[in-house]
XYZ file of C-alpha atoms in Angstrom:
597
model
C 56.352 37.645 -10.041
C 55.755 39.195 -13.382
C 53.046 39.325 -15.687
C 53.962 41.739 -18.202
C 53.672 39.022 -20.538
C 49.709 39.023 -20.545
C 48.160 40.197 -22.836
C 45.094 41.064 -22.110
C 44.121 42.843 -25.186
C 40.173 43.761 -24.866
C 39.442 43.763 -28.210
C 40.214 40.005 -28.751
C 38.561 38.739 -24.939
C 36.498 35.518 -25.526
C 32.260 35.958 -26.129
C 31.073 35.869 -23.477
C 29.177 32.584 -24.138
C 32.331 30.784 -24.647
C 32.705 27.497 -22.995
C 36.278 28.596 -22.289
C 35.101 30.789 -19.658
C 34.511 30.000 -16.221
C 34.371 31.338 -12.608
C 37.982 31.086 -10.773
C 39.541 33.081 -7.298
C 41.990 35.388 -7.945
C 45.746 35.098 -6.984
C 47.174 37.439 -4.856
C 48.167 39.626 -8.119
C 44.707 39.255 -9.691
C 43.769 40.836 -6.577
C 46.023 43.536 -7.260
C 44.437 44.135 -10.635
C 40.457 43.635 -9.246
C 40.551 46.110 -6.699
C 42.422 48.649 -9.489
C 39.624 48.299 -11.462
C 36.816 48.269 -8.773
C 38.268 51.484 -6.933
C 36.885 53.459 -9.794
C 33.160 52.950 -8.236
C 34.726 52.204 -4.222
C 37.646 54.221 -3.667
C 35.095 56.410 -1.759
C 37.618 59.220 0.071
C 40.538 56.940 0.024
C 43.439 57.659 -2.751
C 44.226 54.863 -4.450
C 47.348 52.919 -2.466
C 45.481 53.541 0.448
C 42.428 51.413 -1.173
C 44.216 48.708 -2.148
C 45.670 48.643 1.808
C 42.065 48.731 2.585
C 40.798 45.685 0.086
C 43.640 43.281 1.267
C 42.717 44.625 5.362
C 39.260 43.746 4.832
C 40.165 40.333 3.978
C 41.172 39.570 7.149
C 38.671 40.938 9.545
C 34.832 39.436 11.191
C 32.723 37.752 8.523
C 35.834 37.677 6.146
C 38.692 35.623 7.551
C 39.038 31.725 7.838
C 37.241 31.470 4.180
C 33.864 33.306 4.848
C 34.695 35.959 2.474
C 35.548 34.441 -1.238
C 36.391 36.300 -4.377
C 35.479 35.257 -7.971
C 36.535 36.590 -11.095
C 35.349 35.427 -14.730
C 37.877 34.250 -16.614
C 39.431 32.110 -19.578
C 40.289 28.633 -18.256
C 43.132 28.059 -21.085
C 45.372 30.019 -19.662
C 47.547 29.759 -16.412
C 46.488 32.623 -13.129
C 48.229 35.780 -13.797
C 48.338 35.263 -17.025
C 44.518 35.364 -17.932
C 42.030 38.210 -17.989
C 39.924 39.781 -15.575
C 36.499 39.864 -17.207
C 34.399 40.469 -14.500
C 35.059 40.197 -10.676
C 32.689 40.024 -7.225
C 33.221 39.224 -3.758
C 30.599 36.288 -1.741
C 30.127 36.572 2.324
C 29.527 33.319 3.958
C 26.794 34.865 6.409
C 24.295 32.901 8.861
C 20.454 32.957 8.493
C 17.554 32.066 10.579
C 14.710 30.133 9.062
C 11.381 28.952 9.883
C 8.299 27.230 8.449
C 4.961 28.616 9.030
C 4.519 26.558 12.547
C 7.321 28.284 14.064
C 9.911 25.284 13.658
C 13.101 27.540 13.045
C 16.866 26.578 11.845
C 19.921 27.710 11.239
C 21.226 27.858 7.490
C 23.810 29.777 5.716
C 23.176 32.812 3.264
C 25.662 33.880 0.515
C 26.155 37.286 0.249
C 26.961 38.589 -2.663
C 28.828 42.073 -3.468
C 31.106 44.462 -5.003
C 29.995 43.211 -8.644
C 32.487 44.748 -11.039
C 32.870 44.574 -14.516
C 35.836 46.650 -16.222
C 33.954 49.625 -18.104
C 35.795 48.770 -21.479
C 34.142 45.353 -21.064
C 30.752 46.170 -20.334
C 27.422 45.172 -22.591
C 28.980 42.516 -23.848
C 27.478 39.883 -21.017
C 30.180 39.520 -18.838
C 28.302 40.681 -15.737
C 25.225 38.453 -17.073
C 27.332 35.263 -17.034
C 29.280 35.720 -14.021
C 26.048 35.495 -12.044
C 24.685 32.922 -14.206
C 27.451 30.857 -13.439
C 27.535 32.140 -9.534
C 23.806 31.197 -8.943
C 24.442 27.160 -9.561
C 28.344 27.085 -7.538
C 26.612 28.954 -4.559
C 23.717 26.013 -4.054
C 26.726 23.910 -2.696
C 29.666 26.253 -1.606
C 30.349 26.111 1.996
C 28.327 23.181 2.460
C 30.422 20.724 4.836
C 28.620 21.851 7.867
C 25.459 23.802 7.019
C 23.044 24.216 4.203
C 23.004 26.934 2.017
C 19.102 28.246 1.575
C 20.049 30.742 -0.747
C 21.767 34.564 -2.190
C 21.064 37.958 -1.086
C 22.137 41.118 -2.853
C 21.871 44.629 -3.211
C 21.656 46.496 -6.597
C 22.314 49.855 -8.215
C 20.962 49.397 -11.104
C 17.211 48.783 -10.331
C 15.331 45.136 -10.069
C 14.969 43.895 -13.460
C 18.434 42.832 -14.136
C 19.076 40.535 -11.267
C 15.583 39.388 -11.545
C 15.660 38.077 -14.839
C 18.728 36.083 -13.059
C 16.687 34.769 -10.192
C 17.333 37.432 -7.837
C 13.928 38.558 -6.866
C 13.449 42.223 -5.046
C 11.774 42.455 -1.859
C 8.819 43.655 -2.106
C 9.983 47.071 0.044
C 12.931 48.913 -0.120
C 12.907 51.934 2.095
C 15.290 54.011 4.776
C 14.408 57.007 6.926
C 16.715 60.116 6.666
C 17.660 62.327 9.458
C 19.712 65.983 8.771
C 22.744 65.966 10.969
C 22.434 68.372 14.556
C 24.090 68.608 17.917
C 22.094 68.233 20.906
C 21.802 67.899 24.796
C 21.859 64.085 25.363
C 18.753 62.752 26.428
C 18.817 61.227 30.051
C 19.778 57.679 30.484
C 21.463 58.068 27.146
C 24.493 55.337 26.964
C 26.810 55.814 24.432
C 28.216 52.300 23.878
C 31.757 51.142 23.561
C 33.217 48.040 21.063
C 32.922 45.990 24.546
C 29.290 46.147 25.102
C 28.621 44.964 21.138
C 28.782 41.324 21.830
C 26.469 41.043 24.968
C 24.319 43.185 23.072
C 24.534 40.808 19.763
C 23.921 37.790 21.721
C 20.583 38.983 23.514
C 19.135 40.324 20.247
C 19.678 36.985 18.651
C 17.932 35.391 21.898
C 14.968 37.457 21.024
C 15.076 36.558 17.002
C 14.836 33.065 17.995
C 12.081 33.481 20.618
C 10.123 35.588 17.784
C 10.739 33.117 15.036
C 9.879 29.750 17.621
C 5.984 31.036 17.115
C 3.688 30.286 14.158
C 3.514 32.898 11.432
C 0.504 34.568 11.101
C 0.299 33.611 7.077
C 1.689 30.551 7.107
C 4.365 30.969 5.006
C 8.033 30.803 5.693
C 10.593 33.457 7.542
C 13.800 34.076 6.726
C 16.131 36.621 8.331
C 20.082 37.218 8.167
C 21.495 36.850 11.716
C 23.174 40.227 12.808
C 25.561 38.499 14.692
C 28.861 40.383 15.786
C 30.685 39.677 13.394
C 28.618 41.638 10.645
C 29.176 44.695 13.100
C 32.164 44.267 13.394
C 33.021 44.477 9.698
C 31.654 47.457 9.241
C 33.484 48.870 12.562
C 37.077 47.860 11.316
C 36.262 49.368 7.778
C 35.205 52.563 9.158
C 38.173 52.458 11.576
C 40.414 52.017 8.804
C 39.146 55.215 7.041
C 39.099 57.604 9.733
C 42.579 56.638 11.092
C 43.809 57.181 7.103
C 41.341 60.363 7.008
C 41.813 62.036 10.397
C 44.615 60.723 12.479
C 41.885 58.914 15.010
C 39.295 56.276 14.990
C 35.347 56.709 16.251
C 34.606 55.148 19.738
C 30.842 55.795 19.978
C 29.617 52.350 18.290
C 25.773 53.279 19.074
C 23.404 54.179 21.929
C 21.362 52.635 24.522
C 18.654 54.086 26.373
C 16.359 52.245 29.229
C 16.389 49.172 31.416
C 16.848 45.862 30.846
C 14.162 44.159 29.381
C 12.353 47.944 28.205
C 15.623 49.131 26.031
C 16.118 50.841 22.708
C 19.533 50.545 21.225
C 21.486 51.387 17.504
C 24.670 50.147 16.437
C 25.889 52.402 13.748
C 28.745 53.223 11.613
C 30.718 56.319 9.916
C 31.020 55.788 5.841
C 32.859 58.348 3.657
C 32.107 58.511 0.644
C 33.965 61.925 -0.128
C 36.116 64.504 1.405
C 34.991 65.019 4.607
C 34.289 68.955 4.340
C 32.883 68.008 0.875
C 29.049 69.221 1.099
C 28.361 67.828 -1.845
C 29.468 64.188 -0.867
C 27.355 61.198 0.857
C 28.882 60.647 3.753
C 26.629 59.395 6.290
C 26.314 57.282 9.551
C 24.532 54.106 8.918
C 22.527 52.869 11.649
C 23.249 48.961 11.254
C 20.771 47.441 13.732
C 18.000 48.650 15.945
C 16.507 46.940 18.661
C 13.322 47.354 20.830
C 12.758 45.589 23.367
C 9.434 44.469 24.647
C 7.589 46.068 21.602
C 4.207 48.338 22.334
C 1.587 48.869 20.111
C -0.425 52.182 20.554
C -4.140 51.644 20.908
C -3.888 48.844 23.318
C -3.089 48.417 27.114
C 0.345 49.293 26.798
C -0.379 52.672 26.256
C 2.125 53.948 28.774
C 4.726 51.995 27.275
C 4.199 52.870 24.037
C 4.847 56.512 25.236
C 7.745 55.489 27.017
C 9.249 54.040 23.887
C 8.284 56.871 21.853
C 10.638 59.637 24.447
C 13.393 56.455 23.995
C 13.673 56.491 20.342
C 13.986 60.353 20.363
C 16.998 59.855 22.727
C 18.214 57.279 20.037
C 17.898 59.697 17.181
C 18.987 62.705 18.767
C 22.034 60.919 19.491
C 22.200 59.678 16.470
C 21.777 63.038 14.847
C 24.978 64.383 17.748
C 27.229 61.699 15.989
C 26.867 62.762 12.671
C 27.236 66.315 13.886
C 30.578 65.361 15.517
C 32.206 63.683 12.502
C 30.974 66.053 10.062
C 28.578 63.690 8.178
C 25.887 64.821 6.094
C 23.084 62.361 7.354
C 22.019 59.559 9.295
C 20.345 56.603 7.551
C 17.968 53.462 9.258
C 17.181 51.232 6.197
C 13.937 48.951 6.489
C 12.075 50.572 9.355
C 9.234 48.078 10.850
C 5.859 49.595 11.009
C 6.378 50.190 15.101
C 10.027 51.667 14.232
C 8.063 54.146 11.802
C 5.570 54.928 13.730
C 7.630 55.965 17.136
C 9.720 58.152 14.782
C 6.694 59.883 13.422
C 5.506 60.624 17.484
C 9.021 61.972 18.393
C 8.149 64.995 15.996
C 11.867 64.367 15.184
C 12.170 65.721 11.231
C 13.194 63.023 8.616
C 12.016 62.174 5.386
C 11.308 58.555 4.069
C 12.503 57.345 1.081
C 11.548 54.447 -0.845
C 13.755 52.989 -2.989
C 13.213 52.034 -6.569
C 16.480 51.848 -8.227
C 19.727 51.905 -5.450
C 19.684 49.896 -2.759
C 17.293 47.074 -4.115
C 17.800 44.505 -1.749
C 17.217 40.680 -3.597
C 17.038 37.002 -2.791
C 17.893 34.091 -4.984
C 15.785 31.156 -3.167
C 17.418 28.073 -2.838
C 14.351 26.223 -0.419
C 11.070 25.475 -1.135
C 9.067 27.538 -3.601
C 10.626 30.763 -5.645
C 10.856 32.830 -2.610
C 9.052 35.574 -4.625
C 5.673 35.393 -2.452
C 6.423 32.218 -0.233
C 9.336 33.847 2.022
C 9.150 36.589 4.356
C 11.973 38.572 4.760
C 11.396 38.963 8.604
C 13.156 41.450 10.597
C 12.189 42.397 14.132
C 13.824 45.748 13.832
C 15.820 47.841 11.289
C 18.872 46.152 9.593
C 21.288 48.040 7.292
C 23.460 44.648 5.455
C 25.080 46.234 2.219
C 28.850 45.837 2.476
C 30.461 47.897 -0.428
C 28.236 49.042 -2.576
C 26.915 45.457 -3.535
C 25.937 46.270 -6.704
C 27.006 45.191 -10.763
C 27.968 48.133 -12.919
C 27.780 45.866 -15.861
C 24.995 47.085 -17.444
C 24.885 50.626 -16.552
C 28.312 52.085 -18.619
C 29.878 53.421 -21.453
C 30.780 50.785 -24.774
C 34.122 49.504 -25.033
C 36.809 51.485 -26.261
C 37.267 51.508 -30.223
C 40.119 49.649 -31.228
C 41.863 49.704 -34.805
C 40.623 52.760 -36.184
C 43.418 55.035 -37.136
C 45.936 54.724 -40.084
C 48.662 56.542 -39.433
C 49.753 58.401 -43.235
C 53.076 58.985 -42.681
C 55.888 55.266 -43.275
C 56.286 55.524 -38.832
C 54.344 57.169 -36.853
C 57.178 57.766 -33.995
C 55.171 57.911 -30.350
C 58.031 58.654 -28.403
C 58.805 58.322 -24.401
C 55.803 60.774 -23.048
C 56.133 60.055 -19.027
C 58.944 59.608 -16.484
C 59.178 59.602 -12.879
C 60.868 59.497 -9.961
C 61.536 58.918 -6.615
C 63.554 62.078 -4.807
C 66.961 59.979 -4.530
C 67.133 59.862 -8.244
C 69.159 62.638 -10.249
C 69.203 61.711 -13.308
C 67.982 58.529 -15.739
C 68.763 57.965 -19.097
C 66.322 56.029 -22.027
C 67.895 54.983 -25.109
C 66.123 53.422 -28.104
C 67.742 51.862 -31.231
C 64.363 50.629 -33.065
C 64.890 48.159 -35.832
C 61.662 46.635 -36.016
C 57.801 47.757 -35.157
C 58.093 44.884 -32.231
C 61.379 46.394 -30.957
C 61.552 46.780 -27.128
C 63.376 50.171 -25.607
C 66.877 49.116 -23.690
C 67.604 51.278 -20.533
C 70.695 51.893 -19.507
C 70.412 53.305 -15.931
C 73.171 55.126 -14.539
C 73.097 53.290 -10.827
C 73.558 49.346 -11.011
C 71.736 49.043 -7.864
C 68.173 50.529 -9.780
C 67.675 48.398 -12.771
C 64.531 48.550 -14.839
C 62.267 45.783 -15.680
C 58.890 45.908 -17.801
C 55.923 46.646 -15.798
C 53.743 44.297 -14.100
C 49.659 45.288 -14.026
C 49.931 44.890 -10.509
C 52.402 47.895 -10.096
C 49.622 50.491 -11.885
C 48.337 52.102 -8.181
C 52.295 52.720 -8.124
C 52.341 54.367 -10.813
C 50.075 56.440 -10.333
C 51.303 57.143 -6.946
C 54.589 58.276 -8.215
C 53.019 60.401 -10.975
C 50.678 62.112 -8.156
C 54.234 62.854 -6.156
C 56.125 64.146 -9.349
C 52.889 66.884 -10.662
C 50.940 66.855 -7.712
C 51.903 70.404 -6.975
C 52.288 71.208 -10.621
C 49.972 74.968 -10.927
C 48.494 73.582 -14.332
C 47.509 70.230 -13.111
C 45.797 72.321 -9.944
C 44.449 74.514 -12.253
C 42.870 71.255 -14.348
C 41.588 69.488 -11.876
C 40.379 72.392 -9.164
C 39.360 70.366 -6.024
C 40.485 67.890 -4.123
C 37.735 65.277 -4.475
C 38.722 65.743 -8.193
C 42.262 65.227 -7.778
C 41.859 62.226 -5.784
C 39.588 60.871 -8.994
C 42.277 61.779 -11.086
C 44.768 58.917 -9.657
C 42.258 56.447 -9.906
C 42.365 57.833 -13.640
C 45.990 57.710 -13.910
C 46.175 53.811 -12.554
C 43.702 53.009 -14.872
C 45.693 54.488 -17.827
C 48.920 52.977 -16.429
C 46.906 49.372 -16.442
C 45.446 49.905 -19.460
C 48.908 51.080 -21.356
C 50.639 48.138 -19.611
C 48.148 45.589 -21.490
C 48.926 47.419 -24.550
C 51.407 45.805 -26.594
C 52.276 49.107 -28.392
C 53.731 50.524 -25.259
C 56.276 49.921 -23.192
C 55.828 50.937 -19.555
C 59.539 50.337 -17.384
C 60.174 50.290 -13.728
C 62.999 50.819 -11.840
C 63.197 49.346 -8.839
C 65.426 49.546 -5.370
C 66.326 46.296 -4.647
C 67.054 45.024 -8.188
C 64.803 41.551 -7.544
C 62.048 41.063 -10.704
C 59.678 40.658 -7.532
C 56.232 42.003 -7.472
C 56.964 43.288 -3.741
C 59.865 45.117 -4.316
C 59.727 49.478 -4.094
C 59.398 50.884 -7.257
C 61.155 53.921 -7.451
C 60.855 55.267 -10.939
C 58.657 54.629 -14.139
C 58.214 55.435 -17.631
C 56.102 54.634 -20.513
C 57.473 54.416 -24.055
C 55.076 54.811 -26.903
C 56.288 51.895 -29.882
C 56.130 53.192 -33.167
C 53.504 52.000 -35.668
C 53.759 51.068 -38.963
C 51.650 52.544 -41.597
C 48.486 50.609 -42.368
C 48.543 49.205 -38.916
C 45.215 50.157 -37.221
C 45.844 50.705 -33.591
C 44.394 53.406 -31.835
C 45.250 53.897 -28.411
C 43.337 53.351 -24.963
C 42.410 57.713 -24.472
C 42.398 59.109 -20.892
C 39.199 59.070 -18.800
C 39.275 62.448 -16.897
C 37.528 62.597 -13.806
C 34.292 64.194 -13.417
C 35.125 68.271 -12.384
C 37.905 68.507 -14.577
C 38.039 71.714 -16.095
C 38.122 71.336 -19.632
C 38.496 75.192 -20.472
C 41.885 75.372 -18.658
C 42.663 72.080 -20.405
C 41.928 73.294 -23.995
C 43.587 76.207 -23.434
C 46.929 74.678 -22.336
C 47.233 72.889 -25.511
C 46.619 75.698 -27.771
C 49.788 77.491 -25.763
C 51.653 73.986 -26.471
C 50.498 74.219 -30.118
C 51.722 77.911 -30.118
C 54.632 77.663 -28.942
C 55.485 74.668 -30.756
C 54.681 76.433 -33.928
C 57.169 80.046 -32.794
C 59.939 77.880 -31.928
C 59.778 74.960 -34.576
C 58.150 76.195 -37.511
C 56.447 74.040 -40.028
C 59.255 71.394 -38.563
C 58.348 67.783 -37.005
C 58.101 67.293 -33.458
C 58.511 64.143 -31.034
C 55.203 63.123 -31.568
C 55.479 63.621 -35.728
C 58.845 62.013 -36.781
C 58.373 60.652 -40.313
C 61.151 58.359 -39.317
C 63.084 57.076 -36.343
C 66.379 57.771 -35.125
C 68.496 57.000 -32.083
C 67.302 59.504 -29.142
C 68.526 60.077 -25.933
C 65.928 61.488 -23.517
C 66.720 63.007 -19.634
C 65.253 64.222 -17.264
C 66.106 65.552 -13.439
């Protein structure tokens, strides 16, 4: 499939209040171009191809297969898929909540979760974010309904409450985690370090106990609500993080969590490992997540149970000194339990274990659009029995929070053509030589290529193929001592291929350049190897106001080294050419041949 012929020019996308627009899924190539954009705030320590892997894996695992996990994009309903624009993008979870009135009558229901709102940065503060969710708030009252009610949204922002409140997505009224600093440790006795097998029992007798809790009048009167954290949400989390540390280190965490104490007087976690950078970067986020925690039998000091309370008190120290060990182990830089109950706080302040807690006023703002009874600002409780971490990327909207849109149509060129002549090409090893001919007769013209094997032709570039692109260009430079010396680390040079696909999509979209493939098999199929690329710059008449989509350079580049590599270019330019045109200056266009090896 191609879809080279989109254009998808940003200057000219619809207002956002257009009655064109409307919320559609994706194809399989829209896909393609969604996670391409998103994996410029997601990619976390994954390069880019292995992202993608991970977006289309992730798909197909708990709480996402069989049609629980749906993806949206805003788009312009004149036009046919793949050959319409991405405006703005998000994911919804299908997830199961228990509710119940203030006599204790509960039910089952279904809860939309929403996440990974994305909004291409050239797009943003123009409303697209704003009217995706607009339009996502009304389609959600009824998606999914065949065999259970929805009762409402839940979400988690980045950018602080007031955005998706002004949308109906009201902030609960508490947002806080406890942090614990990574340590090893002797493991506490009775310690159980559990396995992916005992996760199920485990899920099954906590929701037992939800139900029980939720069966008995609430003490205001008003209603409960509380996502289920069934096995399947643990489960997601557990194939994600499998994913990255079989990509990142060759092997795959076993320890899911810990259990301490006897049936019917236990403590367990369920956690997870998330990498967010390098793993020997100390300046990243990684952390272990502790999903779910679970006391059973709760004890309140002050009371009879006394004793037990103690008891419990030496049982969550085992808990967090094991949870403390894990991090340790896979070199993660802290341990997180979001939403601690009251008890959960309290035991952790009695095991004289060090943490800090942190309440949240701008990340991590969990929010509920109400669907039932009332405006589930003051009438719902969000009830949980014990700490729940739910976010599943980062569920957030970066719509509002960005730079403008690029400037288009702001530079005259003086001279009758401004020639912008072929700037990248790239190869796979097998390839010796390839040769780019252009015979221009027109400012429309497209570049023929005549390629010296007839089993590698070339065919324009499809939006979908920019992570290859960028893959290739990391191969061809990657060891390149100016490009190290530009971008000095290795977070930094991961960054920089997100950078690079971005700047292949964008140049793609750009009707003033030509980007060329060559692929292995010779199909015009999106699934066939590319093995070769190159862009070709189209030349511009004078008065035509075009300026083109600049490079975004990740954050550590090193400027200095930069700057000073183009005043050597400039130098030696100027020794060996004089006051004479370059490439790049060509008053006029001629036949060129270009190689390369």
């Amino acid at each position: 499939m191609i879809i080279d012929s989109l254009d998808t020019n940003l200057a000219l996308a619809p207002d956002a209040s257009s009655s064109d627009l409307h919320l559609s899924h994706p194809t399989a190539g829209e896909c393609q171009i969604v996670w391409t954009y998103s994996s410029q705030a997601w990619i976390d320590a994954l390069s880019l191809p292995q992202y993608l892997e991970e977006s289309a894996y992730l798909t197909t695992v708990p709480l996402a297969r069989n049609g629980a996990m749906t993806n949206w994009i805003l788009t312009d309903k004149t036009l046919p898929p793949d050959h319409r624009p991405v405006l703005c993008s998000c994911e919804t979870f299908r997830k199961r909540a228990f509710i119940s009135d203030g006599n204790g009558r509960p039910t089952e229901k279904i809860i939309h979760g929403v996440a990974s709102v994305f909004c291409n940065p050239d797009l943003r503060r123009r409303g697209f974010g704003s009217r995706l969710m607009k339009e996502l708030a009304t389609i959600l009252r009824d998606f999914q309904a065949e065999t259970m009610e929805p009762i409402g949204s839940v979400l988690y922002s980045d950018i602080g409450k007031k955005y998706y409140a002004d949308l109906g997505w009201h902030p609960f009224p508490i947002n806080a985690h406890i942090e614990l600093d990574p340590s090893t440790a002797p493991e506490g006795p009775g310690i159980t370090r559990l396995r992916s097998s005992d996760l199920e029992r485990l899920c099954q007798e906590d929701e037992v106990m939800i139900k029980k809790e939720m069966s008995s009048p609430s003490s205001n009167g008003k209603t409960r609500m509380m996502l289920v954290p069934d096995l399947d949400h643990m489960l997601w989390h557990h194939k994600k993080e499998e994913f990255v540390c079989k990509k990142l280190f060759g092997k795959q965490p076993h320890t899911k969590g810990a259990l301490v104490g006897q049936a019917g007087n236990r403590i367990w976690a369920i956690w997870t490992h998330r990498f967010y950078g390098a793993p020997h970067d100390a300046s990243s986020e990684n952390t272990l997540y502790i999903l779910r925690l679970v006391i059973e039998n709760q004890a309140n000091k002050g009371t009879s149970q006394d004793s037990q309370f103690e008891r419990q008190v030496e049982q969550m120290r085992d808990i967090l000194l094991a949870a403390k060990d894990e991090a340790a182990e896979w070199k993660l830089h802290r341990v997180m339990m979001w939403g601690p109950t009251p008890l959960v706080s309290e035991l952790i302040k009695r095991t004289e274990v060090q943490c800090r807690i942190v309440e949240r006023d701008h990340e991590g703002i969990g929010s509920l659009l109400w669907y039932g009874e009332g405006s589930g600002k003051e009438d719902v409780v969000r009830t949980e029995k014990a700490s729940t971490y739910t976010p599943m990327r980062k569920t957030t909207s970066t719509t509002v929070a960005g730079e403008a849109a690029y400037c288009h149509g702001t530079t005259s060129p003086e001279s009758i053509w401004v020639t912008r002549a072929l700037e990248t090409i790239c190869f796979s090893p097998k390839i010796s030589m390839y040769y780019v001919k252009s015979e221009p007769t027109s400012s429309s013209y497209t570049p023929s290529f005549d390629p010296p094997h007839p089993t590698f032709p070339t065919f324009p570039a499809a939006e979908i193929k920019a992570p290859c692109i960028a893959a290739i260009y990391e191969a061809a430079f990657g060891t390149n001592a100016i490009l190290l010396a530009q971008f000095p680390t290795s977070t930094v040079r991961q960054n920089l291929q997100t950078c690079i696909a971005t700047k292949a999509l964008a140049d793609i979209q750009d009707s003033n350049i030509a980007v060329l493939v060559m692929r292995e098999d010779g199909q015009c199929d999106e699934a066939d190897k590319i093995i070769a690329f190159a862009k070709w710059s189209l030349p511009i008449e004078q008065g035509k106001p075009y300026e083109e989509v600049p490079w975004r350079w990740p954050e550590g580049t090193d400027f200095e080294v930069l700057e000073r590599w183009r005043q050597k270019v400039d130098g030696a330019k100027e020794r060996v050419m004089g006051d004479g045109f370059w490439y790049r200056e060509l008053p006029d266009i001629k036949p060129k041949l270009f190689s390369t090896a």
